[in-house]
Amino acid sequence: MKGNMWAIAVLFIGLVVLLPAAGAAYADNAREATANETTTVDYDAPYTLGEADVEAYTSLTVTANNATLTNGTDYTFDASNATIDWLNTSATSDGDTAAVDYAYTHYDTPTQTAAMILTTAGTWIGYALLIVVVGYILLMLPGGTGGW
Amino acid sequence: MVVAEHWWAVVIFALIMTLAWLFIEERVTTTALLAGASWSFAALTGGNLTRYEVSNAEVVTYNLSVGYVQYIAVFLALLSFLVLLLYRFGLYPPEEDDPYQGDPA
């Protein structure tokens, strides 16, 4: 293997700074969107939001009978499954029409695919580069074998 | 969210770094690493770019995506990282394998 201090420094900077920076840029790059849906209150069946494959939900407002319902009191929202469980309270009745307005962040398909490929490949490439760096350090140690 | 002009600047930089490791073959570690990181950045952020334009004395913001160009960026990123690894292990650039080299005329 070819090796010198300059190469170690470049690889170290790359592993520690550049690649995490690309990941951080991705995390900050989710597209924001809103959705407005109407559904029927059903105490026996949860309502699944139309946009379920999202990065995160940033807001959720549920109204029924001209009143804004409260999460945890009138319904429970499960963000991981994108479902609203209706709770049997005086604010709603079975069969009422409810409006669900929410905002969310998501990545488009090319971005998701790019992230998946780079994450998978990047993990292995990162390990390989780490092996290279460790190899250089071992070669430079006093009495290093220099044989690999 | 990345401004579109900044994103294209990164792409041009990545292209220059890619051409450097491809043709100049000097400082391959540096150029391949910078190319790989820049292409990765371009691939991961190309789906949500921002463009500011002035219209009727007001700044209008547009969101746009480069779409499938992101896949090309992914390919070039992986290629650059592969070159980086091969170079460090002494396998890049390849030996000259011209079958006619050295043949008597």
GROMACS .gro file of C-alpha atoms in nm:
model
  253
    1MET     CA    1   0.000   0.000   0.000
    2LYS     CA    2   0.111   0.351  -0.068
    3GLY     CA    3   0.114   0.569   0.238
    4ASN     CA    4   0.235   0.893   0.389
    5MET     CA    5   0.127   1.149   0.646
    6TRP     CA    6  -0.047   1.365   0.389
    7ALA     CA    7  -0.265   1.076   0.273
    8ILE     CA    8  -0.356   0.990   0.633
    9ALA     CA    9  -0.455   1.350   0.700
   10VAL     CA   10  -0.669   1.365   0.386
   11LEU     CA   11  -0.844   1.037   0.466
   12PHE     CA   12  -0.898   1.139   0.828
   13ILE     CA   13  -1.052   1.471   0.726
   14GLY     CA   14  -1.267   1.292   0.474
   15LEU     CA   15  -1.397   1.038   0.720
   16VAL     CA   16  -1.452   1.281   1.007
   17VAL     CA   17  -1.566   1.596   0.829
   18LEU     CA   18  -1.677   1.557   0.469
   19LEU     CA   19  -1.894   1.246   0.484
   20PRO     CA   20  -2.077   1.345   0.805
   21ALA     CA   21  -2.129   1.689   0.648
   22ALA     CA   22  -2.299   1.526   0.350
   23GLY     CA   23  -2.521   1.331   0.590
   24ALA     CA   24  -2.611   1.645   0.782
   25ALA     CA   25  -2.697   1.823   0.459
   26TYR     CA   26  -2.931   1.536   0.374
   27ALA     CA   27  -3.100   1.551   0.715
   28ASP     CA   28  -3.161   1.922   0.667
   29ASN     CA   29  -3.300   1.876   0.319
   30ALA     CA   30  -3.642   1.724   0.374
   31ARG     CA   31  -3.915   1.887   0.170
   32GLU     CA   32  -4.203   2.041   0.366
   33ALA     CA   33  -4.562   1.981   0.264
   34THR     CA   34  -4.916   2.008   0.400
   35ALA     CA   35  -5.227   1.796   0.361
   36ASN     CA   36  -5.595   1.847   0.435
   37GLU     CA   37  -5.817   1.542   0.471
   38THR     CA   38  -6.166   1.465   0.593
   39THR     CA   39  -6.273   1.143   0.757
   40THR     CA   40  -6.542   0.994   0.973
   41VAL     CA   41  -6.502   0.943   1.343
   42ASP     CA   42  -6.503   0.571   1.413
   43TYR     CA   43  -6.428   0.459   1.768
   44ASP     CA   44  -6.364   0.104   1.650
   45ALA     CA   45  -6.120   0.173   1.370
   46PRO     CA   46  -5.823   0.411   1.364
   47TYR     CA   47  -5.783   0.654   1.077
   48THR     CA   48  -5.463   0.628   0.875
   49LEU     CA   49  -5.331   0.953   0.731
   50GLY     CA   50  -5.307   0.973   0.355
   51GLU     CA   51  -4.938   1.064   0.372
   52ALA     CA   52  -4.797   0.782   0.581
   53ASP     CA   53  -4.447   0.743   0.432
   54VAL     CA   54  -4.298   1.066   0.564
   55GLU     CA   55  -3.986   1.170   0.748
   56ALA     CA   56  -4.169   1.351   1.029
   57TYR     CA   57  -4.498   1.519   1.110
   58THR     CA   58  -4.448   1.879   1.211
   59SER     CA   59  -4.807   1.970   1.300
   60LEU     CA   60  -5.151   1.812   1.328
   61THR     CA   61  -5.487   1.976   1.377
   62VAL     CA   62  -5.807   1.774   1.404
   63THR     CA   63  -6.143   1.948   1.408
   64ALA     CA   64  -6.494   1.812   1.441
   65ASN     CA   65  -6.825   1.983   1.512
   66ASN     CA   66  -6.653   2.322   1.469
   67ALA     CA   67  -6.421   2.249   1.758
   68THR     CA   68  -6.054   2.169   1.763
   69LEU     CA   69  -5.991   1.830   1.921
   70THR     CA   70  -5.709   1.768   2.166
   71ASN     CA   71  -5.446   1.502   2.116
   72GLY     CA   72  -5.446   1.266   2.412
   73THR     CA   73  -5.794   1.369   2.519
   74ASP     CA   74  -6.017   1.334   2.215
   75TYR     CA   75  -5.784   1.123   2.006
   76THR     CA   76  -5.438   0.975   2.016
   77PHE     CA   77  -5.197   1.022   1.730
   78ASP     CA   78  -4.942   0.749   1.656
   79ALA     CA   79  -4.680   0.915   1.439
   80SER     CA   80  -4.487   0.595   1.372
   81ASN     CA   81  -4.793   0.431   1.216
   82ALA     CA   82  -4.956   0.756   1.097
   83THR     CA   83  -5.283   0.665   1.267
   84ILE     CA   84  -5.541   0.854   1.469
   85ASP     CA   85  -5.729   0.656   1.732
   86TRP     CA   86  -6.060   0.816   1.819
   87LEU     CA   87  -6.143   0.832   2.188
   88ASN     CA   88  -6.505   0.820   2.300
   89THR     CA   89  -6.556   1.165   2.450
   90SER     CA   90  -6.828   1.429   2.451
   91ALA     CA   91  -6.643   1.623   2.180
   92THR     CA   92  -6.726   1.369   1.912
   93SER     CA   93  -6.981   1.106   1.827
   94ASP     CA   94  -6.941   0.794   1.620
   95GLY     CA   95  -6.999   0.891   1.257
   96ASP     CA   96  -6.910   1.259   1.292
   97THR     CA   97  -6.713   1.416   1.010
   98ALA     CA   98  -6.365   1.528   1.113
   99ALA     CA   99  -6.113   1.744   0.930
  100VAL     CA  100  -5.749   1.648   0.961
  101ASP     CA  101  -5.493   1.913   0.867
  102TYR     CA  102  -5.127   1.832   0.903
  103ALA     CA  103  -4.780   1.931   0.789
  104TYR     CA  104  -4.495   1.693   0.731
  105THR     CA  105  -4.148   1.662   0.588
  106HIS     CA  106  -4.050   1.400   0.336
  107TYR     CA  107  -3.787   1.308   0.078
  108ASP     CA  108  -3.868   1.245  -0.286
  109THR     CA  109  -3.795   0.905  -0.441
  110PRO     CA  110  -3.456   0.985  -0.601
  111THR     CA  111  -3.333   1.133  -0.274
  112GLN     CA  112  -3.450   0.832  -0.073
  113THR     CA  113  -3.285   0.595  -0.319
  114ALA     CA  114  -2.962   0.797  -0.322
  115ALA     CA  115  -2.952   0.796   0.057
  116MET     CA  116  -3.014   0.423   0.074
  117ILE     CA  117  -2.738   0.343  -0.176
  118LEU     CA  118  -2.486   0.582  -0.025
  119THR     CA  119  -2.563   0.471   0.329
  120THR     CA  120  -2.518   0.105   0.244
  121ALA     CA  121  -2.210   0.155   0.030
  122GLY     CA  122  -2.075   0.431   0.252
  123THR     CA  123  -2.072   0.206   0.555
  124TRP     CA  124  -1.849  -0.047   0.384
  125ILE     CA  125  -1.636   0.218   0.216
  126GLY     CA  126  -1.596   0.388   0.554
  127TYR     CA  127  -1.477   0.063   0.712
  128ALA     CA  128  -1.235   0.005   0.424
  129LEU     CA  129  -1.091   0.355   0.455
  130LEU     CA  130  -1.063   0.306   0.830
  131ILE     CA  131  -0.863  -0.010   0.769
  132VAL     CA  132  -0.634   0.183   0.535
  133VAL     CA  133  -0.578   0.456   0.795
  134VAL     CA  134  -0.513   0.203   1.074
  135GLY     CA  135  -0.276   0.020   0.840
  136TYR     CA  136  -0.075   0.337   0.780
  137ILE     CA  137  -0.052   0.406   1.151
  138LEU     CA  138   0.072   0.053   1.218
  139LEU     CA  139   0.329   0.089   0.941
  140MET     CA  140   0.464   0.407   1.099
  141LEU     CA  141   0.490   0.265   1.452
  142PRO     CA  142   0.846   0.194   1.570
  143GLY     CA  143   0.916  -0.163   1.474
  144GLY     CA  144   0.618  -0.174   1.242
  145THR     CA  145   0.626  -0.471   1.014
  146GLY     CA  146   0.542  -0.286   0.696
  147GLY     CA  147   0.451  -0.617   0.552
  148TRP     CA  148   0.091  -0.564   0.454
  149MET     CA  149  -3.236   2.329   0.177
  150VAL     CA  150  -2.965   2.426  -0.072
  151VAL     CA  151  -2.975   2.721  -0.309
  152ALA     CA  152  -2.972   2.592  -0.667
  153GLU     CA  153  -2.673   2.802  -0.772
  154HIS     CA  154  -2.471   2.667  -0.478
  155TRP     CA  155  -2.569   2.312  -0.571
  156TRP     CA  156  -2.447   2.361  -0.929
  157ALA     CA  157  -2.124   2.510  -0.798
  158VAL     CA  158  -2.069   2.192  -0.595
  159VAL     CA  159  -2.143   1.982  -0.904
  160ILE     CA  160  -1.888   2.176  -1.111
  161PHE     CA  161  -1.632   2.133  -0.834
  162ALA     CA  162  -1.709   1.760  -0.817
  163LEU     CA  163  -1.673   1.735  -1.194
  164ILE     CA  164  -1.333   1.905  -1.185
  165MET     CA  165  -1.216   1.673  -0.907
  166THR     CA  166  -1.344   1.372  -1.102
  167LEU     CA  167  -1.162   1.479  -1.417
  168ALA     CA  168  -0.851   1.533  -1.204
  169TRP     CA  169  -0.837   1.177  -1.070
  170LEU     CA  170  -0.937   1.044  -1.410
  171PHE     CA  171  -0.680   1.220  -1.629
  172ILE     CA  172  -0.415   1.394  -1.422
  173GLU     CA  173  -0.358   1.106  -1.177
  174GLU     CA  174  -0.176   1.326  -0.928
  175ARG     CA  175  -0.294   1.355  -0.566
  176VAL     CA  176  -0.553   1.090  -0.639
  177THR     CA  177  -0.638   1.045  -0.271
  178THR     CA  178  -0.733   1.410  -0.235
  179THR     CA  179  -0.917   1.448  -0.565
  180ALA     CA  180  -1.108   1.119  -0.538
  181LEU     CA  181  -1.212   1.190  -0.179
  182LEU     CA  182  -1.326   1.543  -0.261
  183ALA     CA  183  -1.505   1.417  -0.572
  184GLY     CA  184  -1.680   1.141  -0.377
  185ALA     CA  185  -1.789   1.371  -0.097
  186SER     CA  186  -1.906   1.640  -0.341
  187TRP     CA  187  -2.103   1.395  -0.553
  188SER     CA  188  -2.256   1.250  -0.235
  189PHE     CA  189  -2.361   1.596  -0.126
  190ALA     CA  190  -2.508   1.664  -0.470
  191ALA     CA  191  -2.697   1.333  -0.470
  192LEU     CA  192  -2.842   1.381  -0.124
  193THR     CA  193  -2.949   1.742  -0.161
  194GLY     CA  194  -3.058   1.758  -0.526
  195GLY     CA  195  -3.417   1.673  -0.442
  196ASN     CA  196  -3.497   1.996  -0.266
  197LEU     CA  197  -3.327   2.300  -0.413
  198THR     CA  198  -3.430   2.660  -0.373
  199ARG     CA  199  -3.419   2.933  -0.632
  200TYR     CA  200  -3.479   3.299  -0.555
  201GLU     CA  201  -3.605   3.526  -0.830
  202VAL     CA  202  -3.714   3.889  -0.824
  203SER     CA  203  -4.056   3.945  -0.975
  204ASN     CA  204  -4.241   4.278  -0.954
  205ALA     CA  205  -3.998   4.403  -0.691
  206GLU     CA  206  -4.065   4.100  -0.474
  207VAL     CA  207  -3.843   3.803  -0.406
  208VAL     CA  208  -4.018   3.485  -0.512
  209THR     CA  209  -3.895   3.150  -0.381
  210TYR     CA  210  -3.914   2.838  -0.595
  211ASN     CA  211  -3.850   2.483  -0.484
  212LEU     CA  212  -3.714   2.251  -0.750
  213SER     CA  213  -3.561   1.910  -0.787
  214VAL     CA  214  -3.299   1.779  -1.027
  215GLY     CA  215  -3.469   1.439  -1.022
  216TYR     CA  216  -3.279   1.160  -1.189
  217VAL     CA  217  -2.956   1.360  -1.206
  218GLN     CA  218  -2.923   1.248  -0.844
  219TYR     CA  219  -2.872   0.890  -0.962
  220ILE     CA  220  -2.582   1.003  -1.183
  221ALA     CA  221  -2.434   1.180  -0.883
  222VAL     CA  222  -2.466   0.861  -0.676
  223PHE     CA  223  -2.288   0.662  -0.947
  224LEU     CA  224  -2.002   0.911  -0.971
  225ALA     CA  225  -1.972   0.924  -0.592
  226LEU     CA  226  -1.940   0.546  -0.568
  227LEU     CA  227  -1.696   0.545  -0.858
  228SER     CA  228  -1.480   0.810  -0.692
  229PHE     CA  229  -1.475   0.620  -0.361
  230LEU     CA  230  -1.390   0.300  -0.545
  231VAL     CA  231  -1.098   0.473  -0.717
  232LEU     CA  232  -0.984   0.606  -0.380
  233LEU     CA  233  -0.975   0.256  -0.234
  234LEU     CA  234  -0.811   0.101  -0.538
  235TYR     CA  235  -0.549   0.374  -0.545
  236ARG     CA  236  -0.463   0.326  -0.179
  237PHE     CA  237  -0.420  -0.045  -0.239
  238GLY     CA  238  -0.204   0.021  -0.544
  239LEU     CA  239  -0.457  -0.104  -0.798
  240TYR     CA  240  -0.531   0.232  -0.962
  241PRO     CA  241  -0.433   0.360  -1.211
  242PRO     CA  242  -0.420   0.027  -1.398
  243GLU     CA  243  -0.104  -0.092  -1.561
  244GLU     CA  244  -0.076  -0.016  -1.929
  245ASP     CA  245  -0.225  -0.318  -2.099
  246ASP     CA  246  -0.206  -0.222  -2.461
  247PRO     CA  247  -0.174  -0.559  -2.642
  248TYR     CA  248   0.020  -0.396  -2.926
  249GLN     CA  249   0.271  -0.228  -2.700
  250GLY     CA  250   0.620  -0.364  -2.756
  251ASP     CA  251   0.524  -0.555  -3.069
  252PRO     CA  252   0.779  -0.536  -3.346
  253ALA     CA  253   0.660  -0.320  -3.630
   0.00000   0.00000   0.00000
